[in-house]
Short mmCIF file of C-alpha atoms and ligand atoms in Angstrom, two decimals:
data_model
loop_
_atom_site.label_atom_id
_atom_site.label_comp_id
_atom_site.label_asym_id
_atom_site.label_seq_id
_atom_site.Cartn_x
_atom_site.Cartn_y
_atom_site.Cartn_z
CA UNK A 1 -26.35 119.40 62.72
CA UNK A 2 -26.02 115.67 62.14
CA UNK A 3 -29.16 113.92 61.00
CA UNK A 4 -30.94 111.70 63.49
CA UNK A 5 -31.78 108.08 62.79
CA UNK A 6 -34.01 105.89 64.93
CA UNK A 7 -33.37 102.17 64.67
CA UNK A 8 -36.30 99.92 65.58
CA UNK A 9 -35.08 96.33 65.72
CA UNK A 10 -35.43 93.62 68.34
CA UNK A 11 -32.57 91.44 67.20
CA UNK A 12 -29.65 92.44 69.40
CA UNK A 13 -26.81 91.64 67.03
CA UNK A 14 -28.45 93.53 64.18
CA UNK A 15 -29.24 96.47 66.50
CA UNK A 16 -25.57 96.72 67.36
CA UNK A 17 -24.30 96.40 63.81
CA UNK A 18 -26.77 99.00 62.54
CA UNK A 19 -26.02 101.46 65.33
CA UNK A 20 -22.28 101.03 64.93
CA UNK A 21 -22.32 101.51 61.15
CA UNK A 22 -24.62 104.53 61.21
CA UNK A 23 -22.74 106.25 64.04
CA UNK A 24 -19.51 105.75 62.14
CA UNK A 25 -21.05 107.72 59.27
CA UNK A 26 -21.64 110.62 61.66
CA UNK A 27 -25.37 110.26 62.29
CA UNK A 28 -26.99 110.67 65.68
CA UNK A 29 -28.44 107.25 66.42
CA UNK A 30 -31.02 105.93 68.89
CA UNK A 31 -32.06 102.30 69.19
CA UNK A 32 -35.28 100.74 70.45
CA UNK A 33 -36.42 97.13 70.42
CA UNK A 34 -40.21 97.18 70.32
CA UNK A 35 -43.09 98.93 68.59
CA UNK A 36 -44.38 100.93 71.53
CA UNK A 37 -41.00 102.42 72.38
CA UNK A 38 -40.62 103.20 68.69
CA UNK A 39 -43.66 105.49 68.84
CA UNK A 40 -42.47 107.14 72.04
CA UNK A 41 -38.93 107.75 70.81
CA UNK A 42 -40.00 108.90 67.35
CA UNK A 43 -42.35 111.49 68.84
CA UNK A 44 -39.66 112.79 71.15
CA UNK A 45 -36.71 112.67 68.74
CA UNK A 46 -38.39 113.70 65.50
CA UNK A 47 -35.82 111.64 63.59
CA UNK A 48 -34.94 112.31 59.96
CA UNK A 49 -35.09 108.61 59.20
CA UNK A 50 -36.45 105.48 60.85
CA UNK A 51 -35.04 102.03 60.15
CA UNK A 52 -38.03 99.90 61.00
CA UNK A 53 -38.16 96.13 61.36
CA UNK A 54 -41.54 94.50 60.68
CA UNK A 55 -41.56 91.66 63.20
CA UNK A 56 -41.40 93.39 66.57
CA UNK A 57 -42.70 92.77 70.08
CA UNK A 58 -45.68 94.85 71.32
CA UNK A 59 -46.66 96.28 67.96
CA UNK A 60 -45.44 95.35 64.49
CA UNK A 61 -43.61 97.61 62.09
CA UNK A 62 -46.62 98.06 59.81
CA UNK A 63 -48.68 99.48 62.66
CA UNK A 64 -45.81 101.71 63.78
CA UNK A 65 -45.42 103.07 60.24
CA UNK A 66 -49.17 103.58 59.84
CA UNK A 67 -49.32 105.67 63.02
CA UNK A 68 -46.12 107.65 62.53
CA UNK A 69 -46.83 108.44 58.88
CA UNK A 70 -49.79 110.52 59.99
CA UNK A 71 -47.72 112.45 62.50
CA UNK A 72 -44.39 113.10 60.84
CA UNK A 73 -42.54 113.16 57.56
CA UNK A 74 -39.49 111.13 58.65
CA UNK A 75 -38.27 108.78 55.93
CA UNK A 76 -39.13 105.17 56.78
CA UNK A 77 -36.89 102.33 55.64
CA UNK A 78 -38.50 98.97 56.40
CA UNK A 79 -36.67 95.74 57.04
CA UNK A 80 -38.48 92.62 55.91
CA UNK A 81 -37.53 89.19 57.15
CA UNK A 82 -37.56 87.69 53.71
CA UNK A 83 -38.04 88.70 50.14
CA UNK A 84 -41.77 88.81 50.60
CA UNK A 85 -43.91 90.55 48.01
CA UNK A 86 -46.83 90.96 50.43
CA UNK A 87 -44.63 92.57 53.06
CA UNK A 88 -43.29 95.00 50.51
CA UNK A 89 -46.66 96.00 49.18
CA UNK A 90 -48.15 96.39 52.66
CA UNK A 91 -45.05 98.29 53.75
CA UNK A 92 -45.45 100.80 50.95
CA UNK A 93 -49.17 101.00 51.58
CA UNK A 94 -48.66 102.04 55.20
CA UNK A 95 -46.20 104.72 54.15
CA UNK A 96 -42.72 103.22 54.09
CA UNK A 97 -40.39 104.99 51.67
CA UNK A 98 -38.16 102.04 50.99
CA UNK A 99 -37.63 98.47 52.13
CA UNK A 100 -34.82 96.00 52.38
CA UNK A 101 -34.96 92.24 52.69
CA UNK A 102 -32.85 90.54 55.32
CA UNK A 103 -30.09 89.63 55.06
CA UNK A 104 -28.60 92.76 53.52
CA UNK A 105 -25.13 94.23 53.39
CA UNK A 106 -24.28 97.31 55.44
CA UNK A 107 -23.02 98.88 52.25
CA UNK A 108 -26.43 98.55 50.64
CA UNK A 109 -28.17 99.83 53.74
CA UNK A 110 -25.90 102.86 53.85
CA UNK A 111 -26.62 103.65 50.21
CA UNK A 112 -30.36 103.54 50.86
CA UNK A 113 -30.10 105.62 54.02
CA UNK A 114 -28.13 108.27 52.17
CA UNK A 115 -30.48 108.43 49.23
CA UNK A 116 -33.52 108.70 51.52
CA UNK A 117 -31.92 111.50 53.52
CA UNK A 118 -30.94 113.28 50.32
CA UNK A 119 -34.49 113.00 49.00
CA UNK A 120 -35.85 114.40 52.28
CA UNK A 121 -33.42 117.32 52.11
CA UNK A 122 -34.43 118.14 48.52
CA UNK A 123 -38.08 118.00 49.50
CA UNK A 124 -37.51 120.37 52.43
CA UNK A 125 -35.65 122.78 50.18
CA UNK A 126 -38.40 122.73 47.58
CA UNK A 127 -41.05 123.31 50.20
CA UNK A 128 -38.99 126.17 51.63
CA UNK A 129 -38.71 127.72 48.17
CA UNK A 130 -42.41 127.40 47.52
CA UNK A 131 -43.11 129.19 50.79
CA UNK A 132 -40.57 131.97 50.13
CA UNK A 133 -41.89 132.67 46.69
CA UNK A 134 -45.38 133.26 48.09
CA UNK A 135 -45.98 130.83 45.35
CA UNK A 136 -48.08 131.79 42.38
CA UNK A 137 -48.50 128.04 41.88
CA UNK A 138 -50.11 127.16 45.15
CA UNK A 139 -52.59 125.11 43.17
CA UNK A 140 -52.35 123.02 40.06
CA UNK A 141 -55.70 122.64 38.34
CA UNK A 142 -56.57 120.00 35.78
CA UNK A 143 -60.25 120.30 35.05
CA UNK A 144 -62.03 118.79 38.07
CA UNK A 145 -58.75 117.69 39.65
CA UNK A 146 -56.93 120.16 41.89
CA UNK A 147 -53.61 119.67 43.64
CA UNK A 148 -53.27 122.10 46.52
CA UNK A 149 -49.54 122.52 47.15
CA UNK A 150 -49.88 124.50 50.35
CA UNK A 151 -52.14 121.97 51.99
CA UNK A 152 -50.68 118.94 50.23
CA UNK A 153 -54.19 117.97 49.35
CA UNK A 154 -55.85 116.61 46.22
CA UNK A 155 -59.43 117.52 45.36
CA UNK A 156 -61.67 115.82 42.86
CA UNK A 157 -64.92 117.65 42.12
CA UNK A 158 -64.03 119.83 45.12
CA UNK A 159 -63.94 116.83 47.46
CA UNK A 160 -60.62 116.04 49.17
CA UNK A 161 -59.32 112.59 48.25
CA UNK A 162 -57.92 110.20 50.86
CA UNK A 163 -54.43 110.20 49.45
CA UNK A 164 -51.28 108.75 50.98
CA UNK A 165 -48.10 110.84 51.17
CA UNK A 166 -46.32 108.81 48.49
CA UNK A 167 -49.32 108.95 46.19
CA UNK A 168 -49.37 112.70 46.62
CA UNK A 169 -45.68 113.00 45.82
CA UNK A 170 -46.05 110.79 42.77
CA UNK A 171 -49.06 112.70 41.47
CA UNK A 172 -47.32 116.02 42.00
CA UNK A 173 -44.23 114.78 40.21
CA UNK A 174 -46.31 113.55 37.26
CA UNK A 175 -48.28 116.79 37.17
CA UNK A 176 -45.14 118.92 37.20
CA UNK A 177 -43.99 116.98 34.14
CA UNK A 178 -47.28 117.03 32.34
CA UNK A 179 -47.31 115.41 28.90
CA UNK A 180 -43.79 114.10 29.33
CA UNK A 181 -43.03 110.41 29.12
CA UNK A 182 -41.45 109.42 32.43
CA UNK A 183 -39.73 106.08 32.75
CA UNK A 184 -40.32 103.96 35.84
CA UNK A 185 -36.64 104.24 36.70
CA UNK A 186 -36.72 108.03 36.53
CA UNK A 187 -39.86 108.13 38.69
CA UNK A 188 -38.25 105.76 41.21
CA UNK A 189 -35.17 107.91 41.40
CA UNK A 190 -37.00 111.19 41.84
CA UNK A 191 -40.02 110.23 43.91
CA UNK A 192 -38.56 107.39 45.98
CA UNK A 193 -34.94 108.47 46.00
CA UNK A 194 -33.81 105.08 44.73
CA UNK A 195 -30.77 105.82 42.67
CA UNK A 196 -30.05 102.14 42.21
CA UNK A 197 -32.02 99.57 40.27
CA UNK A 198 -35.12 99.53 42.41
CA UNK A 199 -38.20 97.45 41.99
CA UNK A 200 -40.18 99.27 39.30
CA UNK A 201 -43.36 97.43 40.31
CA UNK A 202 -43.48 99.90 43.18
CA UNK A 203 -44.30 102.59 40.65
CA UNK A 204 -46.97 100.42 39.01
CA UNK A 205 -48.64 99.73 42.36
CA UNK A 206 -48.80 103.42 43.24
CA UNK A 207 -50.03 104.37 39.79
CA UNK A 208 -52.78 101.79 40.17
CA UNK A 209 -53.82 103.26 43.54
CA UNK A 210 -53.79 106.78 42.10
CA UNK A 211 -55.85 105.77 39.09
CA UNK A 212 -58.50 104.27 41.36
CA UNK A 213 -58.79 107.67 42.99
CA UNK A 214 -58.53 110.14 40.14
CA UNK A 215 -59.69 108.37 36.99
CA UNK A 216 -63.34 108.21 35.96
CA UNK A 217 -62.71 104.59 34.93
CA UNK A 218 -59.45 103.23 36.28
CA UNK A 219 -59.47 100.40 33.73
CA UNK A 220 -59.43 102.98 30.93
CA UNK A 221 -57.18 105.68 32.32
CA UNK A 222 -57.08 109.03 30.57
CA UNK A 223 -55.17 111.05 33.14
CA UNK A 224 -52.20 108.82 33.87
CA UNK A 225 -51.59 106.86 30.71
CA UNK A 226 -49.20 103.97 30.24
CA UNK A 227 -46.61 104.57 27.56
CA UNK A 228 -45.46 101.60 25.56
CA UNK A 229 -41.82 100.94 26.17
CA UNK A 230 -41.90 101.46 29.89
CA UNK A 231 -43.30 104.51 31.52
CA UNK A 232 -46.15 106.84 32.30
CA UNK A 233 -47.41 110.19 31.10
CA UNK A 234 -49.71 112.57 32.90
CA UNK A 235 -52.22 114.08 30.52
CA UNK A 236 -53.97 116.39 32.93
CA1 LIG B 301 -37.62 91.37 64.36
#
């Protein structure tokens, strides 16, 4: 079955170009032009990916992402009006998986769409496998830190942490590669699905958020340590 993509964009010419290009690639495409319809359509369609503009009538893209992130696992690719650092950081904070600054080429957009859909497929497969295996690893325990794979939950001193989906995925990825040095590029490729030169500050921002949650003193991290020469290592 072809994958479904919901385009949320109020600029008519961009709507048309996006829809045309994505349909040509064989995806099922729906288009809406405001934030409220985006919620409605996303709930009904359960799309695999949402291309989400930030500046929208009714409700902005940040709010749409914040709400939908709690309800579904669709990949969210945000469109920012300019190369704005704040927009990017907020976008990632509310649960976007990737972002692109306008103007962008359709070729670049297509590459990002494909890598997000591929990442989502891999994730589904892994989750399917974990279920099938009646997994002996339904929990990863590191002293007072527990990652519950079945519930996608992280506990510190037996208290669940308020953790965002991307933070969870990053922590799990680090934990599965315990004591290995992981470069920012490798983490970006595997956790974000960015198989191009992405912005490695994205990794740093998420590591910082994670440290604030799981480290005793986030200014002197002992769990996620920075490795000189460009990467991170999870110590446990
Ligand atoms: Ca707009």
